[in-house]
Structures are given as C-alpha cells and as structure tokens.
Coordinates of C-alpha atoms in Angstrom, one line a residue:
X1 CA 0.0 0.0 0.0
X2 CA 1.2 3.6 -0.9
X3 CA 1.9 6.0 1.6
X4 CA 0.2 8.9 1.8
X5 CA 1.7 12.0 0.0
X6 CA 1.8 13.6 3.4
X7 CA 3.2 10.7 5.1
X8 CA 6.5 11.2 2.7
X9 CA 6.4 14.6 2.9
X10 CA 6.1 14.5 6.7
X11 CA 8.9 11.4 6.8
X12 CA 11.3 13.7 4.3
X13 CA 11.2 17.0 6.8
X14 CA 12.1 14.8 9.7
X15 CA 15.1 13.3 7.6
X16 CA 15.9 16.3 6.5
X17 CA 16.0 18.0 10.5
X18 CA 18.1 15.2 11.8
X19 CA 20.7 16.0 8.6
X20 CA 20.8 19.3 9.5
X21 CA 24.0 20.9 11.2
X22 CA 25.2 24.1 12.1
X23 CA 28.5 25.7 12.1
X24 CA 28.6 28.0 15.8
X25 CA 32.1 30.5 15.7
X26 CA 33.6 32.5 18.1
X27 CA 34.8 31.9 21.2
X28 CA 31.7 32.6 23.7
X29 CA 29.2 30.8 21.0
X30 CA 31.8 27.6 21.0
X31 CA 32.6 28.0 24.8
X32 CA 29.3 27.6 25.6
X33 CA 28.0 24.9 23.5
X34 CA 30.8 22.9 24.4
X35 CA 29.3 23.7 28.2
X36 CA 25.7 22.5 27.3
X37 CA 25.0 19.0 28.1
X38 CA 21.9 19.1 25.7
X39 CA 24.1 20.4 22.6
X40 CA 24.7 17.2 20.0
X41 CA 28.5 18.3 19.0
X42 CA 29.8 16.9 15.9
X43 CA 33.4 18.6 14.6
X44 CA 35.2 21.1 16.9
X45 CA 38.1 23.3 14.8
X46 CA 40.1 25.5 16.7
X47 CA 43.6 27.4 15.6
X48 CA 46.3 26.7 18.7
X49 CA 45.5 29.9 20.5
X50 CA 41.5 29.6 20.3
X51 CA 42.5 25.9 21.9
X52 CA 44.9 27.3 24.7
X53 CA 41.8 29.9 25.8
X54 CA 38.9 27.1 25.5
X55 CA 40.8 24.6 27.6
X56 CA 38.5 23.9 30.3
X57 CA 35.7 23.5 28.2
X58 CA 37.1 21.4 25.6
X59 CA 38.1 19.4 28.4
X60 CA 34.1 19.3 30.2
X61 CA 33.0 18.3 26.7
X62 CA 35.3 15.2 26.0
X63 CA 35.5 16.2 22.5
X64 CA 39.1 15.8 20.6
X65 CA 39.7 19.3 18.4
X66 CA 41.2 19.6 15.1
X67 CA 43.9 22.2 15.1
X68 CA 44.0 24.5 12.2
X69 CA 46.2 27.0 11.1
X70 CA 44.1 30.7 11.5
X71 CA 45.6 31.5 7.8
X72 CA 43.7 28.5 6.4
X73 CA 41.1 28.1 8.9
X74 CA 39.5 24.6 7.9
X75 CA 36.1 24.8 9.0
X76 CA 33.2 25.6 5.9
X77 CA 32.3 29.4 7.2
X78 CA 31.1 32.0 5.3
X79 CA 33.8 35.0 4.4
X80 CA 33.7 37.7 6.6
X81 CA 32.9 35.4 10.0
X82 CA 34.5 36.6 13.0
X83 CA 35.5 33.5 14.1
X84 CA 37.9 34.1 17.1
X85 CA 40.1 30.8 15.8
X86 CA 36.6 28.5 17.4
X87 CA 34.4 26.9 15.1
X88 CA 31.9 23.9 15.9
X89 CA 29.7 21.8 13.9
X90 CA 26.4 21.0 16.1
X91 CA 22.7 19.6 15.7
X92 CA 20.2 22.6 16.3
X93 CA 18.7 22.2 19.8
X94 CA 15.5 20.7 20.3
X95 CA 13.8 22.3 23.4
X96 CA 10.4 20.7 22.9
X97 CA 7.2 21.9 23.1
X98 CA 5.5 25.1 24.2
X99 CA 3.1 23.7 26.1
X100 CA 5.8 22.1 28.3
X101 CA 8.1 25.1 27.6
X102 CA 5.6 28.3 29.0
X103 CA 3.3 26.3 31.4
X104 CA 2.2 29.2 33.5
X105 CA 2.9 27.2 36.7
X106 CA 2.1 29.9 40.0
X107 CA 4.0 32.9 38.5
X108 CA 3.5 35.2 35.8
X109 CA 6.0 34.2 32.8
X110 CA 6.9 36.5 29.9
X111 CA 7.3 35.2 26.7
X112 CA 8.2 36.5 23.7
X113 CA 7.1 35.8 19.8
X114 CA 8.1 37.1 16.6
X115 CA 6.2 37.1 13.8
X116 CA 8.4 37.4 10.8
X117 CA 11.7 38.5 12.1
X118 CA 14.5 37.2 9.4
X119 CA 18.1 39.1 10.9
X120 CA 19.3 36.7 12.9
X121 CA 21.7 39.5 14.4
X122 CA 18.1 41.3 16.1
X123 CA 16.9 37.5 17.0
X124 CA 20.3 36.9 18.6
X125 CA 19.8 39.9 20.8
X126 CA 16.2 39.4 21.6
X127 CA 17.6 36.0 22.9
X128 CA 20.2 37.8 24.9
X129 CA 17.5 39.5 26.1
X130 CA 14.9 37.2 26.6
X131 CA 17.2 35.4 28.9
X132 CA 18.3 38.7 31.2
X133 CA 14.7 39.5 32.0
X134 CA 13.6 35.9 32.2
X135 CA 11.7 35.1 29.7
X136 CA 10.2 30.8 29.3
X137 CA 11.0 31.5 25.4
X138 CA 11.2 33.2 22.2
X139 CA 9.0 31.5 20.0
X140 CA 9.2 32.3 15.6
X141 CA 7.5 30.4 12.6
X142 CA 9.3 27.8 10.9
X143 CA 9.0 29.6 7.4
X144 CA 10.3 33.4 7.2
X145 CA 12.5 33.6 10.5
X146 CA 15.9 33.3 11.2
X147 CA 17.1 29.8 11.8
X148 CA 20.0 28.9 14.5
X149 CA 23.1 30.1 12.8
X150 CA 26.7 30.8 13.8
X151 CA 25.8 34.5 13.5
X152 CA 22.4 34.4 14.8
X153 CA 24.9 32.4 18.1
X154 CA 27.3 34.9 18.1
X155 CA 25.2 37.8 18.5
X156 CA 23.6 36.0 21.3
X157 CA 26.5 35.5 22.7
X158 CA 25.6 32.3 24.6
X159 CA 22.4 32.9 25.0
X160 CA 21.5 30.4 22.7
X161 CA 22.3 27.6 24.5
X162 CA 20.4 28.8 27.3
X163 CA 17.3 30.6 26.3
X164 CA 14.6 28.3 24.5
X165 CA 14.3 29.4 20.5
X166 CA 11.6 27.3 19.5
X167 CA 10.4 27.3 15.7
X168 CA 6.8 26.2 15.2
X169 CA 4.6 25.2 12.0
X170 CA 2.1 28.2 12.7
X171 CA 2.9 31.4 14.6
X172 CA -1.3 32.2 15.1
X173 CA -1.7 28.6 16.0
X174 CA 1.1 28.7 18.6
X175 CA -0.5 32.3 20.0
X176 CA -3.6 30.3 20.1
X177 CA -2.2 27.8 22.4
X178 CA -0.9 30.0 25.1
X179 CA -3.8 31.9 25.1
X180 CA -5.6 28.4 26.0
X181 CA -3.1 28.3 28.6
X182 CA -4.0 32.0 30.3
X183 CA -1.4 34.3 28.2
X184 CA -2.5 37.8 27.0
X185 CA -1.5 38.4 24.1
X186 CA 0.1 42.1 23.4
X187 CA 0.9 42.8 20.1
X188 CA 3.4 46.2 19.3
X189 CA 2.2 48.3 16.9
X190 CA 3.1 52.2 16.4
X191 CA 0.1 53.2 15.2
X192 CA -1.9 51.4 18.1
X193 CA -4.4 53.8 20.5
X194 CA -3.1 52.5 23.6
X195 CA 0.7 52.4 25.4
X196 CA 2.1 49.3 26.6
X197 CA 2.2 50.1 30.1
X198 CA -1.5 50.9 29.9
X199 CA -1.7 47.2 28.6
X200 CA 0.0 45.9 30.9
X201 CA -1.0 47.7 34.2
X202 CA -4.3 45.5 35.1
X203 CA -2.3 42.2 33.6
X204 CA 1.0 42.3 35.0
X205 CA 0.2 39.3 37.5
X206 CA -1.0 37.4 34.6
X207 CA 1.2 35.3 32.1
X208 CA 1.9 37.7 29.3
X209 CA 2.8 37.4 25.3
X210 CA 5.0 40.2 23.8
X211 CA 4.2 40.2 19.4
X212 CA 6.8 41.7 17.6
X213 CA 7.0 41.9 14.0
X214 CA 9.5 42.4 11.1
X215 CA 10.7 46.2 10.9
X216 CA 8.7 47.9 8.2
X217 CA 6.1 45.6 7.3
X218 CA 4.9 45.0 11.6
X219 CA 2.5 42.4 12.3
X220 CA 0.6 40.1 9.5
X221 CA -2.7 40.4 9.7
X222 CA -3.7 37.2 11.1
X223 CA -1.4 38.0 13.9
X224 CA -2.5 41.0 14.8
X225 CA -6.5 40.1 14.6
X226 CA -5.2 36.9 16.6
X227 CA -3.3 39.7 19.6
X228 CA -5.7 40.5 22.1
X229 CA -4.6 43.9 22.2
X230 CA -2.4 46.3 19.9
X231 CA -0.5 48.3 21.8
X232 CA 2.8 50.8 21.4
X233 CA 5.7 52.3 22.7
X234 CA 5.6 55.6 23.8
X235 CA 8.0 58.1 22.3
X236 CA 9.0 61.4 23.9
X237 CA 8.8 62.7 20.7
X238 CA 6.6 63.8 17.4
X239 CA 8.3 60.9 15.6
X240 CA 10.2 57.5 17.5
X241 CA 11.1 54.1 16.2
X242 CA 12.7 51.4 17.5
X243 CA 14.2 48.2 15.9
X244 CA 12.3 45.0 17.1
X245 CA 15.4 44.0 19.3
X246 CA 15.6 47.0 21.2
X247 CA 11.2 47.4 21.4
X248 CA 11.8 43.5 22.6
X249 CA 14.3 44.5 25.3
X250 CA 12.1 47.9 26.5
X251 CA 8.8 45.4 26.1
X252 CA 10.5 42.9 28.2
X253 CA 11.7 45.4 30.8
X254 CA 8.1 47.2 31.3
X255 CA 6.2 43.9 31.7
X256 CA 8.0 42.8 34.6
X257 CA 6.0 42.5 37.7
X258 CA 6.3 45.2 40.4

C-alpha cells in the first residue's frame, strides 16, 4: 500500500531535520555549546590559540579538536565570519514543546514571539535579552525567520544555549495555544491607541505574550487580529522608532511584575 503524499512529505522534513548541522564561531558561542550537556556536537576546529583559551571547556566536553592554522582556517564558514580561531559543527537544539516550555505554573512568565523576524543579528539579541529579564521562550515560525546560525549564536553571545528558541509550523496557532493556557497576548504596533504600560497595568500578575513583527512591514494580519490587544511604545517625541530587538528589550523590561 502507498503512503500517503503527506506521510512522505512529513517522513522527508524529519530526515531532512536530523541531517541538518550548524556551524557556531567565536569563542563565547563555542565556549558555551561545548558547556551544554543538551548540545549534540559533531566537529570542533580551533587554531592553537583559540585551543589554549577554550581549555577547560574542551576538556568538560570530551571532545578531541582539530587544530588548524588561522591562515587557512579549515572549517566551511562564510567570508567575513568573526571567528575568534573557534568553530563547531552542532545539531540545532531541540527544546520541545510550548506547552511544556511556557506552562504558567504559580508565576506570571513572559514570553516573547516574533512574527516574521528574518536578521538573525536582532533574534540573537532578543535571545540575549529574553534570557536577562527571564523570559520561558522566544518562539518564531518555521518559514520566514531566522534559523539557529553561527551569526544568529554569536550575536547571542551564549544565549542560545540557554534561552529556548523554538520554531513552530504556525505562529497564530502557537499564540492560540498560550492563550488556552491564560497568556494575553500584546501585540506592538506604532500606530496602536493605547501604550504598553497601559496594557500591561491590570495584567502584570498574569502570564503575558510580547508580538513583535519584522521592521517595516509589523505584524501580519492574522497576527494582529489573533493579539488580544495592539499596543505601542511611547516616544518622547513627534516621531520614534525602535528596531524590534531594542522594542523586545524595553517590552521585556516594562512587563516585569512590580
């Protein structure tokens, strides 16, 4: 009996995942992947130097480096990577579902989704972000965001390994979800009629969702008709903007609870 065309579809993406590596550089991205237990590491070049400074974690991880000379670094990067002499070939990590992820528990988490946002250098500092003000996650689509990259690590500058990244099918779908679960869902917009802290002020005890969307273009419009509320940033002045990592990091900030 023939399978299903969505069987081998379905069967083809999961192949396709567990095939998938990524190439982390620099020496806080490599120093902390070779930290994380949950990191599947593969390949580990380093130039003499880059070994001498990662010592101790080379040594946690058990892993046996290549050494390569920094004039003809051997790993596969891209010109122009700042690689610091460190470069590691990894699985992406798998951190599970969102359900398990942002279960409300007693306290009032913070999470964070983005809707769109493809520069992995702004998703690496929302991460870095996310993680300082304590955020369960940082949730994008699978289509049309920035996938876990050595410069997407970099900029998160270890954050990465710590702070869950988690790529889903259906960003409306997965808004839908934590609102089942007792999130409010803010969505930033700079045209919207009421300020974030206004938002926020009767919800702060309750789990809260912070939208962001791609600079320029904003929210879709299935997000934003899924938000339960549009709200903005203030600006001191006629005219403000922000770019979506620093309105994640100011979001982040006014949400916490007082």
């Amino acid at each position: 009996m023939k399978k299903p065309d969505w069987v081998i579809d379905k069967e083809r993406a999961k192949r396709a995942a567990a095939a998938e590596t990524v190439w982390l550089f620099g020496l806080h991205a490599v120093r902390d992947a070779l930290m994380n237990p949950a990191r599947i590491r593969l390949r580990l070049v380093v130039t003499r130097n880059a070994a001498d400074k990662l010592a101790e974690a080379i040594a946690a991880s058990g892993m046996q480096p290549e050494i390569s000379d920094p004039r003809k670094f051997a790993a596969p990067l891209d010109d122009g990577s700042v690689h610091q002499g460190a470069a590691l070939e990894v699985k992406p990590l798998d951190w599970g579902k969102i359900e398990t992820l942002c279960e409300p528990g007693l306290g009032a988490p913070r999470v964070v989704l983005l809707d769109r946002v493809t520069d992995p250098h702004n998703v690496g500092a929302i991460l870095r972000s996310a993680e300082v003000f304590g955020a369960r996650a940082v949730i994008a689509p699978h289509r049309h965001s920035a996938p876990e990259t050595g410069a997407l690590a970099k900029t998160a500058s270890g954050a990465l390994e710590r702070q869950p990244y988690c790529r889903v099918p259906n960003l409306a779908d997965a808004m839908l979800t934590l609102r089942k679960m007792g999130y409010v869902l803010l969505g930033l917009d700079g045209e919207a009629d009421v300020t974030l802290d206004e938002a926020l002020n009767p919800v702060r005890h309750l789990p809260v969702a912070l939208v962001l969307g791609a600079e320029g273009p904003g929210l879709r419009e299935r997000t934003r008709e899924t938000c339960d509320q549009l709200v903005r940033i203030p600006f001191a002045g006629a005219f403000g903007s922000l770019n979506v990592s620093n309105a994640a990091a100011v979001s982040l900030y006014a949400s916490r609870e007082t």
